PDB file of C-alpha atoms in Angstrom:
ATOM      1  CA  UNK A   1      78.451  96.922  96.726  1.00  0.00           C
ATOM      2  CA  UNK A   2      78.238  99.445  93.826  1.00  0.00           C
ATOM      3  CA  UNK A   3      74.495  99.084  93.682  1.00  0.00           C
ATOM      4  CA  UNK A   4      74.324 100.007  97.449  1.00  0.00           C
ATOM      5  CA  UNK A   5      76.206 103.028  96.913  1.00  0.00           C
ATOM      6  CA  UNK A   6      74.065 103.708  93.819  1.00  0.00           C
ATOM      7  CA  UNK A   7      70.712 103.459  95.400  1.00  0.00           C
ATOM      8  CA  UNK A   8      71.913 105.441  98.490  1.00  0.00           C
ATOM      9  CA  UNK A   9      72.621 108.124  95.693  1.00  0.00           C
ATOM     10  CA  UNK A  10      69.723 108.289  93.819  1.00  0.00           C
ATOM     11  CA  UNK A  11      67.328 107.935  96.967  1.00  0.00           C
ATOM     12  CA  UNK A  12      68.521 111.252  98.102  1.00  0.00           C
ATOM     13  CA  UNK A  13      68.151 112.939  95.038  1.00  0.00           C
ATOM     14  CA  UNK A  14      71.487 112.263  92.768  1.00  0.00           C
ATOM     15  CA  UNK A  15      70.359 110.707  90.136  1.00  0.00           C
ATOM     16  CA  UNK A  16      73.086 112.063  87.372  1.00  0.00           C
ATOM     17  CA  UNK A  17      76.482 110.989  89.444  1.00  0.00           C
ATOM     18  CA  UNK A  18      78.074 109.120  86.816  1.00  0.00           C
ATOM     19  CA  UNK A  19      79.773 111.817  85.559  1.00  0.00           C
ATOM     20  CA  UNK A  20      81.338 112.567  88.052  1.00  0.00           C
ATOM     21  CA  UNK A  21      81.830 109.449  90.578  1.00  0.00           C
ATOM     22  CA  UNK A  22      83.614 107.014  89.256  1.00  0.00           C
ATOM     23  CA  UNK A  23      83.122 103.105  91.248  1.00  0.00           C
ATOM     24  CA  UNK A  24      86.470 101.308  91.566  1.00  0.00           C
ATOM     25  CA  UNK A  25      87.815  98.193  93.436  1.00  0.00           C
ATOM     26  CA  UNK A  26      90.555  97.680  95.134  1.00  0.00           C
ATOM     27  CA  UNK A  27      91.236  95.314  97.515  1.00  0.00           C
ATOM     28  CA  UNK A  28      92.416  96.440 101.171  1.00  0.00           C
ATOM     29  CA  UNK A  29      93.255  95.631 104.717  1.00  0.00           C
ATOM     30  CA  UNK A  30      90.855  98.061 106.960  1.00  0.00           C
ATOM     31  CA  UNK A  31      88.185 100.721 105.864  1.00  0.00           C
ATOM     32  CA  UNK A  32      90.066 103.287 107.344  1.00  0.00           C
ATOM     33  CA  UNK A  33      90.452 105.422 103.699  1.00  0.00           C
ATOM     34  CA  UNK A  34      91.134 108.774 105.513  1.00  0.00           C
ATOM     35  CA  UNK A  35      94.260 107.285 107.534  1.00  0.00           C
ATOM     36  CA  UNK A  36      96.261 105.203 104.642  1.00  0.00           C
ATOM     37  CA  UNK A  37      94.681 106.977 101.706  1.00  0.00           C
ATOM     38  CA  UNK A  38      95.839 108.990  98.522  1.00  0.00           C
ATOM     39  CA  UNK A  39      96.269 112.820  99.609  1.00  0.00           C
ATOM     40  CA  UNK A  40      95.566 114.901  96.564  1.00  0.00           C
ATOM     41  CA  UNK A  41      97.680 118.008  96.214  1.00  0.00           C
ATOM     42  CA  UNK A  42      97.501 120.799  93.796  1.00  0.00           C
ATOM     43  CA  UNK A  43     100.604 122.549  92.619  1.00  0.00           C
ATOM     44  CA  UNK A  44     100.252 125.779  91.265  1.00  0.00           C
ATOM     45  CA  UNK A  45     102.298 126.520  87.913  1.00  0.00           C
ATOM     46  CA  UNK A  46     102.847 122.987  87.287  1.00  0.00           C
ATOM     47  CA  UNK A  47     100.989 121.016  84.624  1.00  0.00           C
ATOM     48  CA  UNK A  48      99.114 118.393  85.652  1.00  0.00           C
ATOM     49  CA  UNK A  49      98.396 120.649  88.712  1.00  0.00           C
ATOM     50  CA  UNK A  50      96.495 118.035  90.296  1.00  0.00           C
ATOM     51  CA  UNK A  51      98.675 115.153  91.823  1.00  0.00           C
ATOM     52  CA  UNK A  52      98.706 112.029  94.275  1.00  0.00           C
ATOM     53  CA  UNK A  53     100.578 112.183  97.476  1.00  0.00           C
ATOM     54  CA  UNK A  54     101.471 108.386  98.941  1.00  0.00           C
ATOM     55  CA  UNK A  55     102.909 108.578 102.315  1.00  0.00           C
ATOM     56  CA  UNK A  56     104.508 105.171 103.932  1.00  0.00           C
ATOM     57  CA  UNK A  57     101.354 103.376 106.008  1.00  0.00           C
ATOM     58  CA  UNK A  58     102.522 101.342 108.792  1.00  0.00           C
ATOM     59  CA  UNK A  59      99.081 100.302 110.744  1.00  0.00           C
ATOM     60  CA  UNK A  60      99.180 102.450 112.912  1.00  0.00           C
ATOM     61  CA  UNK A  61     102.774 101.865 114.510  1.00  0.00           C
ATOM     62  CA  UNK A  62     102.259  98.221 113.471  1.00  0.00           C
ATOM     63  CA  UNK A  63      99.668  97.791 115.809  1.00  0.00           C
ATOM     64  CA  UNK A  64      97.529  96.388 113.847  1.00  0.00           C
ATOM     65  CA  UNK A  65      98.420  94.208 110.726  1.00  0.00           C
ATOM     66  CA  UNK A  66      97.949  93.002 108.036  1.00  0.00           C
ATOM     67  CA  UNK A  67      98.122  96.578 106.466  1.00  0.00           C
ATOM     68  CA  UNK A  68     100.305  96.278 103.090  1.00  0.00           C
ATOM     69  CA  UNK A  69      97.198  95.957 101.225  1.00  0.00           C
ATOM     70  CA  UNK A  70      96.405  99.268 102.422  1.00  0.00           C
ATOM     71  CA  UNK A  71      99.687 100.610 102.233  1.00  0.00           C
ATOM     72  CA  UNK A  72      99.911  99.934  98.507  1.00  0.00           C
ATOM     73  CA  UNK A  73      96.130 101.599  97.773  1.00  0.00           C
ATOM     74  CA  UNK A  74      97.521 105.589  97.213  1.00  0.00           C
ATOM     75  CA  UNK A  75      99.899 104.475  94.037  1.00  0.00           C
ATOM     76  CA  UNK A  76      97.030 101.955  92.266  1.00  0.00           C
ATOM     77  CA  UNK A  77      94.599 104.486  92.906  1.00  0.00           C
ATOM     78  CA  UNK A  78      96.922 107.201  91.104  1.00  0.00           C
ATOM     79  CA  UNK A  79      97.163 104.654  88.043  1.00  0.00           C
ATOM     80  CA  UNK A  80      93.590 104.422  87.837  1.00  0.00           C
ATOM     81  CA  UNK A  81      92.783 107.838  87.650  1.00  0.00           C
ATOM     82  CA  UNK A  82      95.849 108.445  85.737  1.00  0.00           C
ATOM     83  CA  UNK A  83      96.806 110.996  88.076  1.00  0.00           C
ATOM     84  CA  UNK A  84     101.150 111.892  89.114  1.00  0.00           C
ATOM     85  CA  UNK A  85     102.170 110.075  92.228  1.00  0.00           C
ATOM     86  CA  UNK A  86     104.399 111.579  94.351  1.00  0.00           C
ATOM     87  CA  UNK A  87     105.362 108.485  96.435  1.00  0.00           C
ATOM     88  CA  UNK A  88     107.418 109.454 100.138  1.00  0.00           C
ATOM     89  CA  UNK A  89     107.678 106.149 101.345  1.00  0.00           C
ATOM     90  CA  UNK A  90     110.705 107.264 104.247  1.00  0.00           C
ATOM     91  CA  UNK A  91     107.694 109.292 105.955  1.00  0.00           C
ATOM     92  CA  UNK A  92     104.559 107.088 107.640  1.00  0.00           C
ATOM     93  CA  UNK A  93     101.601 109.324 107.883  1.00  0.00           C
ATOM     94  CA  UNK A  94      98.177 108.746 109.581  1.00  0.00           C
ATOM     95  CA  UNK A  95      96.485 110.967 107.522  1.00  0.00           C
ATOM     96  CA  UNK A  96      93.990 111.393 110.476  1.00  0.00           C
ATOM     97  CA  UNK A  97      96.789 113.010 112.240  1.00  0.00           C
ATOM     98  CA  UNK A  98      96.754 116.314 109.822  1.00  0.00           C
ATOM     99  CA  UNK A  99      94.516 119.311 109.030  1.00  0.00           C
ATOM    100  CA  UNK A 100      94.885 121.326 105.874  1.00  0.00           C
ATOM    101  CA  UNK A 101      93.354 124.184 105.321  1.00  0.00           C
ATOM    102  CA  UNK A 102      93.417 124.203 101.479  1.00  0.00           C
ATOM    103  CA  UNK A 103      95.396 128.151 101.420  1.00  0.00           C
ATOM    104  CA  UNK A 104      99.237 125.580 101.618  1.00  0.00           C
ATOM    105  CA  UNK A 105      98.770 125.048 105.414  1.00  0.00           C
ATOM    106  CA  UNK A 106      99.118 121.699 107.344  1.00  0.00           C
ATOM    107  CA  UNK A 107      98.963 120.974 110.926  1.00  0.00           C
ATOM    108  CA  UNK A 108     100.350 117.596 112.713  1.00  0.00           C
ATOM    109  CA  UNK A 109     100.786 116.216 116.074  1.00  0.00           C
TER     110      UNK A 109
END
């Protein structure tokens, strides 16, 4: 799978992403990265000011299991980067359901 994503790359022109994608593997439930996935957050006057937000995932109400694999993606991805998780596992998010505007605005339904 990496060398799919690799030749997509460098047929449209990137040829010098290594420094700054990094490939990683980690097994999941659904491909659905924008609804379970890590949030990142910055937080000015704090050092690291880059963190990991992981929000409880539920599959969408439950609709739709298996999802723990998915559920559990957010805090391994955090280790991996070695990046602060801030874990809020009371509150299930679809992260589809939000719009930020990157100024410390949100917007749900």
């Amino acid at each position: 799978m990496h060398e799919k994503a690799r030749s997509f790359l460098w047929h449209r022109g990137i040829q010098t992403f290594s420094d700054i994608i990094q490939f990683v593997h980690i097994p999941t439930d659904s491909s659905w990265i924008r609804d379970w996935g890590q949030i990142f957050v910055r937080v000015p006057g704090m050092l690291p000011r880059t963190w990991i937000t992981d929000w409880g995932f539920n599959g969408w109400g439950e609709e739709y299991p298996p999802w723990e694999k998915d559920d559990a993606a957010p805090t391994k991805i955090a280790k991996m980067l070695k990046v602060p998780c801030i874990e809020i596992r009371d509150v299930v998010l679809s992260a589809g359901a939000i719009d930020v505007n990157g100024e410390g605005t949100l917007l749900t339904m």
